[in-house]
Coordinates of C-alpha atoms in Angstrom, one line a residue:
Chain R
X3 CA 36.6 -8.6 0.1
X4 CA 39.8 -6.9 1.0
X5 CA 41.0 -9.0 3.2
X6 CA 40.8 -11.3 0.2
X7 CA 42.4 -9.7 -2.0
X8 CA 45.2 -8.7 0.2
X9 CA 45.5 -12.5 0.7
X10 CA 45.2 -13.3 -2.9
X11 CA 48.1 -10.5 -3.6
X12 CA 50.3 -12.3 -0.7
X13 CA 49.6 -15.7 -2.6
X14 CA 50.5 -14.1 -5.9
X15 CA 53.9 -12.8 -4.4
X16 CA 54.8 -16.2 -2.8
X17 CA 54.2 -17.4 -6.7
X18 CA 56.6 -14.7 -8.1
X19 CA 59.0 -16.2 -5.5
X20 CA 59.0 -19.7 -6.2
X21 CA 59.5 -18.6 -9.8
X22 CA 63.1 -17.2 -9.0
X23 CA 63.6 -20.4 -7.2
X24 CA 62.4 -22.6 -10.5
X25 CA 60.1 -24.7 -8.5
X26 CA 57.9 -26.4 -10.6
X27 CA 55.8 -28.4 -8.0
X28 CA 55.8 -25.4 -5.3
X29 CA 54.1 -23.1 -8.1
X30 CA 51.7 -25.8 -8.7
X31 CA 51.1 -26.3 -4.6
X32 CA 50.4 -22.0 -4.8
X33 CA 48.3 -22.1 -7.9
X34 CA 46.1 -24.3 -6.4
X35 CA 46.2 -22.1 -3.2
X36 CA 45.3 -19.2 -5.2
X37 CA 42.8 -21.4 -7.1
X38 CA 41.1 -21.9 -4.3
X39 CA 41.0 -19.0 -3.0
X40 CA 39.4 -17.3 -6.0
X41 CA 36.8 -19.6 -5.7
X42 CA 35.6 -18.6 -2.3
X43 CA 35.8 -15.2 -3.9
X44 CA 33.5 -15.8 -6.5
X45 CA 31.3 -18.1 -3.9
X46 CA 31.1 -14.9 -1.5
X47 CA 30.3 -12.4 -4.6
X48 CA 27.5 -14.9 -5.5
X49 CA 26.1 -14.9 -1.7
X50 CA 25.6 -11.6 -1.6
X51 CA 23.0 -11.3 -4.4
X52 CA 18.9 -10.9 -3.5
X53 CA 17.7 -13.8 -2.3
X54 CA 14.3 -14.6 -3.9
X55 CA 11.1 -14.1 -1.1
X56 CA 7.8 -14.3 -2.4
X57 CA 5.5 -11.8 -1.7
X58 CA 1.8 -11.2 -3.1
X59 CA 0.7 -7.7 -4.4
X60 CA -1.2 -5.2 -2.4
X61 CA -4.2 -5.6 -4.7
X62 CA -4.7 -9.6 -4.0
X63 CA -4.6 -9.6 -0.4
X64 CA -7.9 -6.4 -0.6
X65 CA -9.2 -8.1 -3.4
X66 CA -8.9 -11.6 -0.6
X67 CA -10.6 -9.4 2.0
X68 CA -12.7 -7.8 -0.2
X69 CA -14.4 -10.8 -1.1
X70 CA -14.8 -12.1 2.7
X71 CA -17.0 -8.8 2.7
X72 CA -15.0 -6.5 3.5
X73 CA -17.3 -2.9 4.0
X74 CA -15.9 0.3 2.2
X75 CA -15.5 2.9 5.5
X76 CA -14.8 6.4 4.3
X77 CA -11.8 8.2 5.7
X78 CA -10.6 5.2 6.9
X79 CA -7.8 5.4 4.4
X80 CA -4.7 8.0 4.1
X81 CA -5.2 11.3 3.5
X82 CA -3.5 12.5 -0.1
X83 CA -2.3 15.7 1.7
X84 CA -0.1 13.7 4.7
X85 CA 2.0 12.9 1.6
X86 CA 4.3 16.2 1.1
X87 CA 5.0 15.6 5.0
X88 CA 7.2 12.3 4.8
X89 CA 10.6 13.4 4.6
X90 CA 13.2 10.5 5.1
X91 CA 13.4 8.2 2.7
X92 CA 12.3 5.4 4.5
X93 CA 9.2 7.2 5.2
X94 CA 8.2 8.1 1.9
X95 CA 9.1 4.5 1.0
X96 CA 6.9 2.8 3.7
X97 CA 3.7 5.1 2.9
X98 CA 4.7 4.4 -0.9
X99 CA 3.1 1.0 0.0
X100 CA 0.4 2.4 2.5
X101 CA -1.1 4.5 -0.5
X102 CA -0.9 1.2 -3.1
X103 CA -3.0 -0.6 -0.6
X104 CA -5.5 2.2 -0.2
X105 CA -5.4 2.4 -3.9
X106 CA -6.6 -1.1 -4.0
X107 CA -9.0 -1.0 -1.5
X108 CA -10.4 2.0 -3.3
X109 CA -11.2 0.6 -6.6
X110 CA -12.3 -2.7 -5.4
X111 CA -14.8 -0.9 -3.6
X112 CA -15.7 0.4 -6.7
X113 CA -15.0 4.3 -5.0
X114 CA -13.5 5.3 -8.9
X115 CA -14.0 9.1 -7.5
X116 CA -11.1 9.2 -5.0
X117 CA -8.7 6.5 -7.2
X118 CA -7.3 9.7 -9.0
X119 CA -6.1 11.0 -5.9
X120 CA -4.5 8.0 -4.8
X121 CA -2.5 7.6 -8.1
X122 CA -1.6 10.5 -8.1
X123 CA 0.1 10.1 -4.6
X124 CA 1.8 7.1 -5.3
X125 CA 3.5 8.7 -8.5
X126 CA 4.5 11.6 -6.9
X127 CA 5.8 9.6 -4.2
X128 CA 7.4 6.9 -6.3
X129 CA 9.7 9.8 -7.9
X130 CA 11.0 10.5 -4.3
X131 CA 12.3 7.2 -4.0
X132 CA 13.6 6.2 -7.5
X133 CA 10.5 4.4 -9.0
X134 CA 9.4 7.3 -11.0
X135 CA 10.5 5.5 -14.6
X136 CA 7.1 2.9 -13.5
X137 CA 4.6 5.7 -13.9
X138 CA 5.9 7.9 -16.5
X139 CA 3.9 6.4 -19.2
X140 CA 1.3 8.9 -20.1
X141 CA -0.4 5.7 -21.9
X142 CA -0.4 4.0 -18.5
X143 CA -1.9 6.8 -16.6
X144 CA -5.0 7.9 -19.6
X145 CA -5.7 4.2 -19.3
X146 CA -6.1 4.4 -15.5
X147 CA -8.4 7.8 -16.3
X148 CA -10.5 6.1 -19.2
X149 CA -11.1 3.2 -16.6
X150 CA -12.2 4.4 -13.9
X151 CA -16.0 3.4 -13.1
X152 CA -15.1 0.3 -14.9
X153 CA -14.6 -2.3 -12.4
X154 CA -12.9 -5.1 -14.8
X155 CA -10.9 -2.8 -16.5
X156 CA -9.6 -0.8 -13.8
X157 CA -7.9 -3.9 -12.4
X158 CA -6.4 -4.6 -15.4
X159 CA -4.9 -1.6 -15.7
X160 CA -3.7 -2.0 -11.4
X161 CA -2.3 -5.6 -12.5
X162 CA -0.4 -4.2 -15.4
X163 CA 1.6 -1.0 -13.1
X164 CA 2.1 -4.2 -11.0
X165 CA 3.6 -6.1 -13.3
X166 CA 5.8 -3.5 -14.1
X167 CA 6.9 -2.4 -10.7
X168 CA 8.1 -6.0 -10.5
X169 CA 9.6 -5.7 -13.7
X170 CA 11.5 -2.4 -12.7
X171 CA 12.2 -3.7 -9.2
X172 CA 14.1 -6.9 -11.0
X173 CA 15.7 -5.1 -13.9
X174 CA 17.3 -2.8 -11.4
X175 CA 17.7 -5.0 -8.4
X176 CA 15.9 -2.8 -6.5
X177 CA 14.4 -5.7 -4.3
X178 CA 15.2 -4.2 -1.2
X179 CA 13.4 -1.6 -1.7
X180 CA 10.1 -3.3 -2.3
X181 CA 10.6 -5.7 0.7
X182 CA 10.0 -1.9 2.7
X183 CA 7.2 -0.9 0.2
X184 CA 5.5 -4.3 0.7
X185 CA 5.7 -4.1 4.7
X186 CA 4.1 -0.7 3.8
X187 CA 1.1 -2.3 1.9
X188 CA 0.8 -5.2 4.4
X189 CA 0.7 -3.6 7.6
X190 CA -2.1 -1.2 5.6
X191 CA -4.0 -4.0 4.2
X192 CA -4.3 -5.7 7.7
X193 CA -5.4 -2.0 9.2
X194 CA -8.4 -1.8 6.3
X195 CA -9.3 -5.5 7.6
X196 CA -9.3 -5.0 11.5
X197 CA -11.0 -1.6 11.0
X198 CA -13.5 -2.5 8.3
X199 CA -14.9 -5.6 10.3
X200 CA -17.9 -5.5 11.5
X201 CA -20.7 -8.3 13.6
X202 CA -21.9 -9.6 10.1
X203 CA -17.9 -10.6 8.4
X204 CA -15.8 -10.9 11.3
X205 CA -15.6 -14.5 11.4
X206 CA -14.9 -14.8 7.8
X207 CA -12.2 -11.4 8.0
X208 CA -11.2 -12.8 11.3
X209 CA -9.8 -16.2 8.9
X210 CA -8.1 -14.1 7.1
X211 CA -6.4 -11.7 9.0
X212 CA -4.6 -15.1 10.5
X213 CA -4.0 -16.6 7.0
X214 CA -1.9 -13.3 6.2
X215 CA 1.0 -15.0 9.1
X216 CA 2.6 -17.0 6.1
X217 CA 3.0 -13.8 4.4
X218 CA 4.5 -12.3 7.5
X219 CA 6.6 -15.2 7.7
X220 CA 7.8 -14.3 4.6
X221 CA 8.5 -10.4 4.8
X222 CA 10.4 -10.4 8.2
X223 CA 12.5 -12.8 6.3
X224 CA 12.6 -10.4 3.6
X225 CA 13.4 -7.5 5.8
X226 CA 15.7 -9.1 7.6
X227 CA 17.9 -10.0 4.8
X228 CA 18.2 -6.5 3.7
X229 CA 21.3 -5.1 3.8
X230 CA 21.0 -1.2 4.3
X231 CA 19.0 -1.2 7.7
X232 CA 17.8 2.2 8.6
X233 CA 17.6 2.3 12.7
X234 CA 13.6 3.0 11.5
X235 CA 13.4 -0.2 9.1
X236 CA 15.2 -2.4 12.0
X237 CA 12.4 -1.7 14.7
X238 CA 9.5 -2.1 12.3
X239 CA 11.0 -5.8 11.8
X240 CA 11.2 -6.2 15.3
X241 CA 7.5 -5.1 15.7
X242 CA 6.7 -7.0 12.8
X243 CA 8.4 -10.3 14.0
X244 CA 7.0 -9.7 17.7
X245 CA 3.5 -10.0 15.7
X246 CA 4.4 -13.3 13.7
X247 CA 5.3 -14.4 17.2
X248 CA 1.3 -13.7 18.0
X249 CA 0.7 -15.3 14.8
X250 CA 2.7 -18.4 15.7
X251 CA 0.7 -19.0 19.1
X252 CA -2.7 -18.3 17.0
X253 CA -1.5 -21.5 14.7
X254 CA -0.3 -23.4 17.4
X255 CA -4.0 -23.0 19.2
X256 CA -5.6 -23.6 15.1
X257 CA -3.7 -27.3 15.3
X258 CA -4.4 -27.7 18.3
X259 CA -8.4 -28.3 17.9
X260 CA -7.2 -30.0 14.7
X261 CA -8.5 -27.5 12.5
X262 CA -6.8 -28.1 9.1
X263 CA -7.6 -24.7 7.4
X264 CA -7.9 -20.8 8.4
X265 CA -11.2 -20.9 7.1
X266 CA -12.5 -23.1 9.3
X267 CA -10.5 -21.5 12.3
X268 CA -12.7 -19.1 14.7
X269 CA -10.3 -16.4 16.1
X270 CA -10.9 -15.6 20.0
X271 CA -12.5 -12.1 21.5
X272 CA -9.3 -11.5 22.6
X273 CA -7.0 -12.5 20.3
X274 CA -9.1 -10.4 18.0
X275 CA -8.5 -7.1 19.9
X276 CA -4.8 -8.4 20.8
X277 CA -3.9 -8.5 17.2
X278 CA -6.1 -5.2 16.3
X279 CA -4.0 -2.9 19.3
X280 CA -0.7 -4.2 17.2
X281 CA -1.9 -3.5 13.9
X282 CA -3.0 0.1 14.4
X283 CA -0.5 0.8 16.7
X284 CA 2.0 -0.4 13.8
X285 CA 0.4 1.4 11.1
X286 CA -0.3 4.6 12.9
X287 CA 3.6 4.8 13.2
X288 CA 4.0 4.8 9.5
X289 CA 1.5 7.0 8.3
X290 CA 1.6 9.7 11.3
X291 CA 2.8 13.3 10.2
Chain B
X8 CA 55.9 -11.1 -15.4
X9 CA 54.2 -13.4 -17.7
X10 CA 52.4 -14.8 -14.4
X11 CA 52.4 -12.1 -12.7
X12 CA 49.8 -10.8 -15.6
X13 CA 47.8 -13.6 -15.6
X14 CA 47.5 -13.4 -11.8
X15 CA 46.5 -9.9 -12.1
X16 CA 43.7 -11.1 -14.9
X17 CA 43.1 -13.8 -13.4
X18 CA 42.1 -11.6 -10.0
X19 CA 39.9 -9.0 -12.2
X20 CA 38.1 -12.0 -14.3
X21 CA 36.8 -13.5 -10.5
X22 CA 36.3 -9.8 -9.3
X23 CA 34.0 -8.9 -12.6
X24 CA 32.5 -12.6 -12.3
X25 CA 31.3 -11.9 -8.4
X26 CA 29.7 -8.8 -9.7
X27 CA 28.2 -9.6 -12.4
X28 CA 24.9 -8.1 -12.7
X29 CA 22.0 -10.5 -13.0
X30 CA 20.8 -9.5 -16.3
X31 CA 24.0 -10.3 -18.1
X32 CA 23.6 -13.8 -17.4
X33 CA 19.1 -13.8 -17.5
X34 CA 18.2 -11.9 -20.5
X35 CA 14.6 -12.3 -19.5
X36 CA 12.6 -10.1 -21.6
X37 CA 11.1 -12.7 -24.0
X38 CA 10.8 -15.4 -21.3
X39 CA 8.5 -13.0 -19.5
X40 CA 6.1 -12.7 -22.3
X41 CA 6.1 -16.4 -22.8
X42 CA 5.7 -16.9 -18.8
X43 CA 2.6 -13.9 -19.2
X44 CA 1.0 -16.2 -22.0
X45 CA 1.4 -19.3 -19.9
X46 CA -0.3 -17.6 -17.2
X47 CA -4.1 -17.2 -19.0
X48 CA -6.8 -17.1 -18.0
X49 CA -5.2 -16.5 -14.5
X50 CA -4.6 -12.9 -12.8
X51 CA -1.0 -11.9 -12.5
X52 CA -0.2 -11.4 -8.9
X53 CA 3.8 -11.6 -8.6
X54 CA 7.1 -12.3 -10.9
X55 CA 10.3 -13.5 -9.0
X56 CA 13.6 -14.2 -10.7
X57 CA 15.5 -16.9 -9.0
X58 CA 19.3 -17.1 -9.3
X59 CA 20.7 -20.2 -9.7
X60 CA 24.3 -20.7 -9.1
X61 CA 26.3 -23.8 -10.3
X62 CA 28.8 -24.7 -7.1
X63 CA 31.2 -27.3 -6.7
X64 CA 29.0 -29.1 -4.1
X65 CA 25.3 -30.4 -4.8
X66 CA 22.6 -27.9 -3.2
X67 CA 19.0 -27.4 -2.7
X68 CA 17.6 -23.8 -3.0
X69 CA 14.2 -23.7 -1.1
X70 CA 11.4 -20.9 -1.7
X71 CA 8.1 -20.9 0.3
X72 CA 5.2 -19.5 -1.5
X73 CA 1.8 -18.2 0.4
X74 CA -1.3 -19.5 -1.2
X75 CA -4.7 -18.4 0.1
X76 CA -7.7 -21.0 1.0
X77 CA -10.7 -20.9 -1.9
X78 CA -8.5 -19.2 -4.6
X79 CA -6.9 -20.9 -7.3
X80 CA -3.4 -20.9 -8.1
X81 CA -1.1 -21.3 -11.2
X82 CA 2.8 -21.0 -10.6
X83 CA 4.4 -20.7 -14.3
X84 CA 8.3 -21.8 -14.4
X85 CA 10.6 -20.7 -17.8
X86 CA 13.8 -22.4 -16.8
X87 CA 15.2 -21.8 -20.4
X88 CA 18.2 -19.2 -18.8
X89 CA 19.5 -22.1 -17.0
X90 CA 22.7 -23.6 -18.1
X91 CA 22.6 -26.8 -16.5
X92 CA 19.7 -29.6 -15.6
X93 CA 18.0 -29.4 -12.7
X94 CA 15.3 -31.3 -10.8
X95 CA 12.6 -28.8 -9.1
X96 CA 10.4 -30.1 -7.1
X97 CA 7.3 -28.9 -5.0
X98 CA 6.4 -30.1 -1.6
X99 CA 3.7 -29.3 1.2
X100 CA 6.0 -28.6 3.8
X101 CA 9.6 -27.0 4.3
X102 CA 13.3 -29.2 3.9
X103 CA 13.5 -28.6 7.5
X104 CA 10.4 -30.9 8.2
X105 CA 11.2 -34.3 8.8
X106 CA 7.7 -35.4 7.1
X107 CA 6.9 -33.9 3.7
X108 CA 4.8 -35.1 0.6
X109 CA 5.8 -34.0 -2.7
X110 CA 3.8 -32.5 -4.6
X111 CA 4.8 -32.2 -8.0
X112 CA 8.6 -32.7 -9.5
X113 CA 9.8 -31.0 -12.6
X114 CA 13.1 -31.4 -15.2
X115 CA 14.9 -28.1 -16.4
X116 CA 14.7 -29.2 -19.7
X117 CA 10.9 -29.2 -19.8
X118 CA 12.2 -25.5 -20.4
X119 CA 8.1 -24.3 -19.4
X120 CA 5.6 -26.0 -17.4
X121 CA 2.7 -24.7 -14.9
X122 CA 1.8 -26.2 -11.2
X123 CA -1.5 -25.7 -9.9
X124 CA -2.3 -26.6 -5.9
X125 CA -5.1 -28.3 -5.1
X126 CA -7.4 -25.3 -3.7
X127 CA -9.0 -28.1 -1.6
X128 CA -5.8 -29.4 0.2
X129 CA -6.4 -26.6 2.5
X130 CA -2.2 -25.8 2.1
X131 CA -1.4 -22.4 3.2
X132 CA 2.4 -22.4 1.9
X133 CA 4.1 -24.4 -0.4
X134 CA 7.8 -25.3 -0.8
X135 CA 9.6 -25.0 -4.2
X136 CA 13.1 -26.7 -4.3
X137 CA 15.7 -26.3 -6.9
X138 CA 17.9 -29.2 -6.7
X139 CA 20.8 -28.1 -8.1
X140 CA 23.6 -30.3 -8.8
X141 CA 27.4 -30.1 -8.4
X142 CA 29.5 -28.4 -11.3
X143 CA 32.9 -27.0 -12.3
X144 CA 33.7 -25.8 -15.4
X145 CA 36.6 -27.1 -17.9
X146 CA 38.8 -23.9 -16.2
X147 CA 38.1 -25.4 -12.9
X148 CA 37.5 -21.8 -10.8
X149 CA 34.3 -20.9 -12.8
X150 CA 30.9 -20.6 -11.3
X151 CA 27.9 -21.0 -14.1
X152 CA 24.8 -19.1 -13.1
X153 CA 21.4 -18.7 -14.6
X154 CA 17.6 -18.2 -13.5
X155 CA 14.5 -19.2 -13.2
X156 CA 11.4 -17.2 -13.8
X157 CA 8.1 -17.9 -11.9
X158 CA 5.0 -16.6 -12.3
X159 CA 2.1 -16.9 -10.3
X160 CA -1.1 -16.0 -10.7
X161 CA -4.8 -16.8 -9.3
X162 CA -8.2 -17.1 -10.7
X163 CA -11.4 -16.1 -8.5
X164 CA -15.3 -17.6 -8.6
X165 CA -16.3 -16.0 -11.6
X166 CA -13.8 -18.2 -13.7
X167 CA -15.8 -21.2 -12.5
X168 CA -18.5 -20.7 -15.0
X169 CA -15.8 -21.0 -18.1
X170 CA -14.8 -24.6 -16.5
X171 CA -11.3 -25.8 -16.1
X172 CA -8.7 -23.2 -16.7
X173 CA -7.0 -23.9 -19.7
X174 CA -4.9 -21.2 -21.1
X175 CA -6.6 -18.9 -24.0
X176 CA -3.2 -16.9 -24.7
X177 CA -2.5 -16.3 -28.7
X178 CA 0.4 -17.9 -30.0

């Protein structure tokens, strides 16, 4: 943008030049010069705003798995107290959007007794990294307390702080952010699904764990257009694309026996524990203290 | 001087214009509330605000959206913050495909309208494009920029028992 400017200065001297000189069609030659120039200006400046990448919320994709019978394993989630030990931001962000997904998996397994907890995490932890204005409604959090045990009305008060984060996020373009907080809740959501699997759901978890590579498609797209790369954030979306590469052969071997939908597609043995090393590996990363 | 001053503003007016924040030009308080309405019976699931930025040249802004087999989806677009017509249109597969069937096409001036996949078409993605067309204001240096708010939302098995899923929202 300097440069620019600098350029745009230079452009505007020639001008005050050719005035002196009382060149009518040489000011009209650097106008449009300058013209131009400004354009590209204000054609950069617009480049630079967020790009739009859609991105489900934490609570569809365990409400998805959840409903492919996904079992409810105790201590599988994590722990409250490994909270006050993230310290950079980027941590704090990241396990920001490990706690959402536990939150999720939490109430849709109907465990209302340990959803307290788990809010109470994610507010503490959304102060930390500038998301504290979504939670401060004492409304918001005695509806979440009146709810709990109340399946339907529970998630109506989870969709709502959703719709607000997003609503927050946009209002204060804070989309980079929640690129980080959704890689967070992803990499989570697929560690509830590879863990909570068992003989009797695998095939139909198995379907879904692949169906989540369009959404990874879509967050390493994400996190690569962010523009603030922490060294930390750069090699999770290495990992992360190194796994849509996984996901990418998986596809390739779904079309390939002319199987139209995920449903229908029976993941390998192998594949299976291939992508189940990467996911625990990924998330252990994030959430180890 | 007299153009030195109006190179100076001139400078500052394309500076501020770059940097303008999005919600000077998408005030998009109400349209949410209409886009929430629009959205019943089905569960919110995500907003997105998508800029869209009059150039000098006719271009297609392309979103991919993730869709999951056996749920149902509706995708509510407000295009009322948008200064200009434009065309958007909804395929199964991405521009860079050399085979694609569209899906559904839309007008700008519709102002509001809803698209619902087929949850049969086993689709796991599908492409929205914003065709926007070529534009220079009467000042000839201006960019016009505006948004577009979508929606989306899904609707699980127990909806099935209240048949098709027509909104229920009060007016």
């Amino acid at each position: 943008m300097d440069k620019k400017i600098i350029t745009a200065l230079f452009i505007s001297t020639m001008i005050l030049t050719s005035c002196g000189e009382d060149s009518t069609q040489q000011v009209s030659q650097e106008e449009q010069a300058q013209d131009d120039l400004l354009n590209e200006m204000a054609e950069e400046g617009e480049d630079k705003e967020p790009e739009a990448f859609y991105l489900p919320s934490a609570l569809q994709i365990g409400s998805i798995f959840q409903k492919s019978g996904l079992s409810y394993i105790e201590r599988l989630t994590n722990s409250p107290s490994n909270q006050e030990q993230y310290i950079t931001k980027s941590q704090k962000i990241l396990n920001f959007g490990v706690y959402s997904a536990d939150l999720a998996y939490i109430i849709l397994n109907g465990q209302s007794q340990d959803a307290t907890a788990y809010l109470k995490t994610i507010k503490s932890l959304s102060d930390k990294i500038g998301f504290g204005a979504v939670f401060e409604s004492e409304e918001l959090l005695n509806r979440f307390q009146n709810s709990l045990g109340n399946e339907d009305s529970i998630l109506n008060v989870m969709i709502d702080i959703q719709m607000q984060t997003d609503m927050f996020v946009d209002e204060n373009n804070l989309q980079e952010v929640t690129h980080i907080i959704f890689a967070g809740a992803w990499i989570e959501g697929m560690y509830l699904g590879v863990k909570a699997s068992n003989s009797n759901n695998q095939h139909m978890i198995s379907g879904r764990l692949v169906e989540q590579m369009t959404v990874l498609d879509n967050l390493v797209k994400a996190l690569r257009s962010n523009n603030n790369q922490t060294e930390d954030i750069e090699q999770l979306t290495k990992d992360l694309n190194k796994l849509d590469k996984f996901f990418i052969r998986l596809e390739e071997n779904k079309n390939s026996q002319k199987i139209a939908s995920f449903k229908d597609y029976k993941i390998s043995k192998e594949h299976l524990e291939e992508l189940s090393i990467m996911i625990i590996e990924l998330r252990n990363r994030i959430t180890k203290v | 001087m007299r153009i030195l001053l109006s190179i100076v503003v001139l400078l500052a007016s394309s500076y501020l214009h770059a940097q303008q924040t999005p919600t000077s030009y998408c005030p998009k308080g109400d349209v949410i509330i209409k886009c929430r309405k629009a959205l019943v019976p089905f569960k919110y699931t995500n907003m997105i605000t998508n800029r869209i930025v009059f150039k000098r040249f006719n271009h297609i802004k392309e979103i991919s959206i993730p869709i999951y087999y056996d749920a149902r989806y509706r995708f509510t677009f407000n295009t009322e913050l948008v200064p200009k017509d434009i065309k958007i249109r909804i395929y199964d597969k991405s521009q860079t495909e050399k085979k694609r069937e569209q899906l559904a096409e839309f007008e700008s001036s519709q102002k509001q309208f809803n698209f619902e996949p087929d949850p049969e078409s086993g689709l796991s993605e599908v492409y929205v494009n914003f065709l926007i067309p070529a534009y220079i204001d009467e000042d000839g240096s201006s960019f016009i920029k505006g948004c577009i708010i979508l929606m989306t939302g899904y609707e699980d098995e127990v909806s099935d028992a209240f048949g098709d899923a027509e909104g229920a929202a009060a007016e």
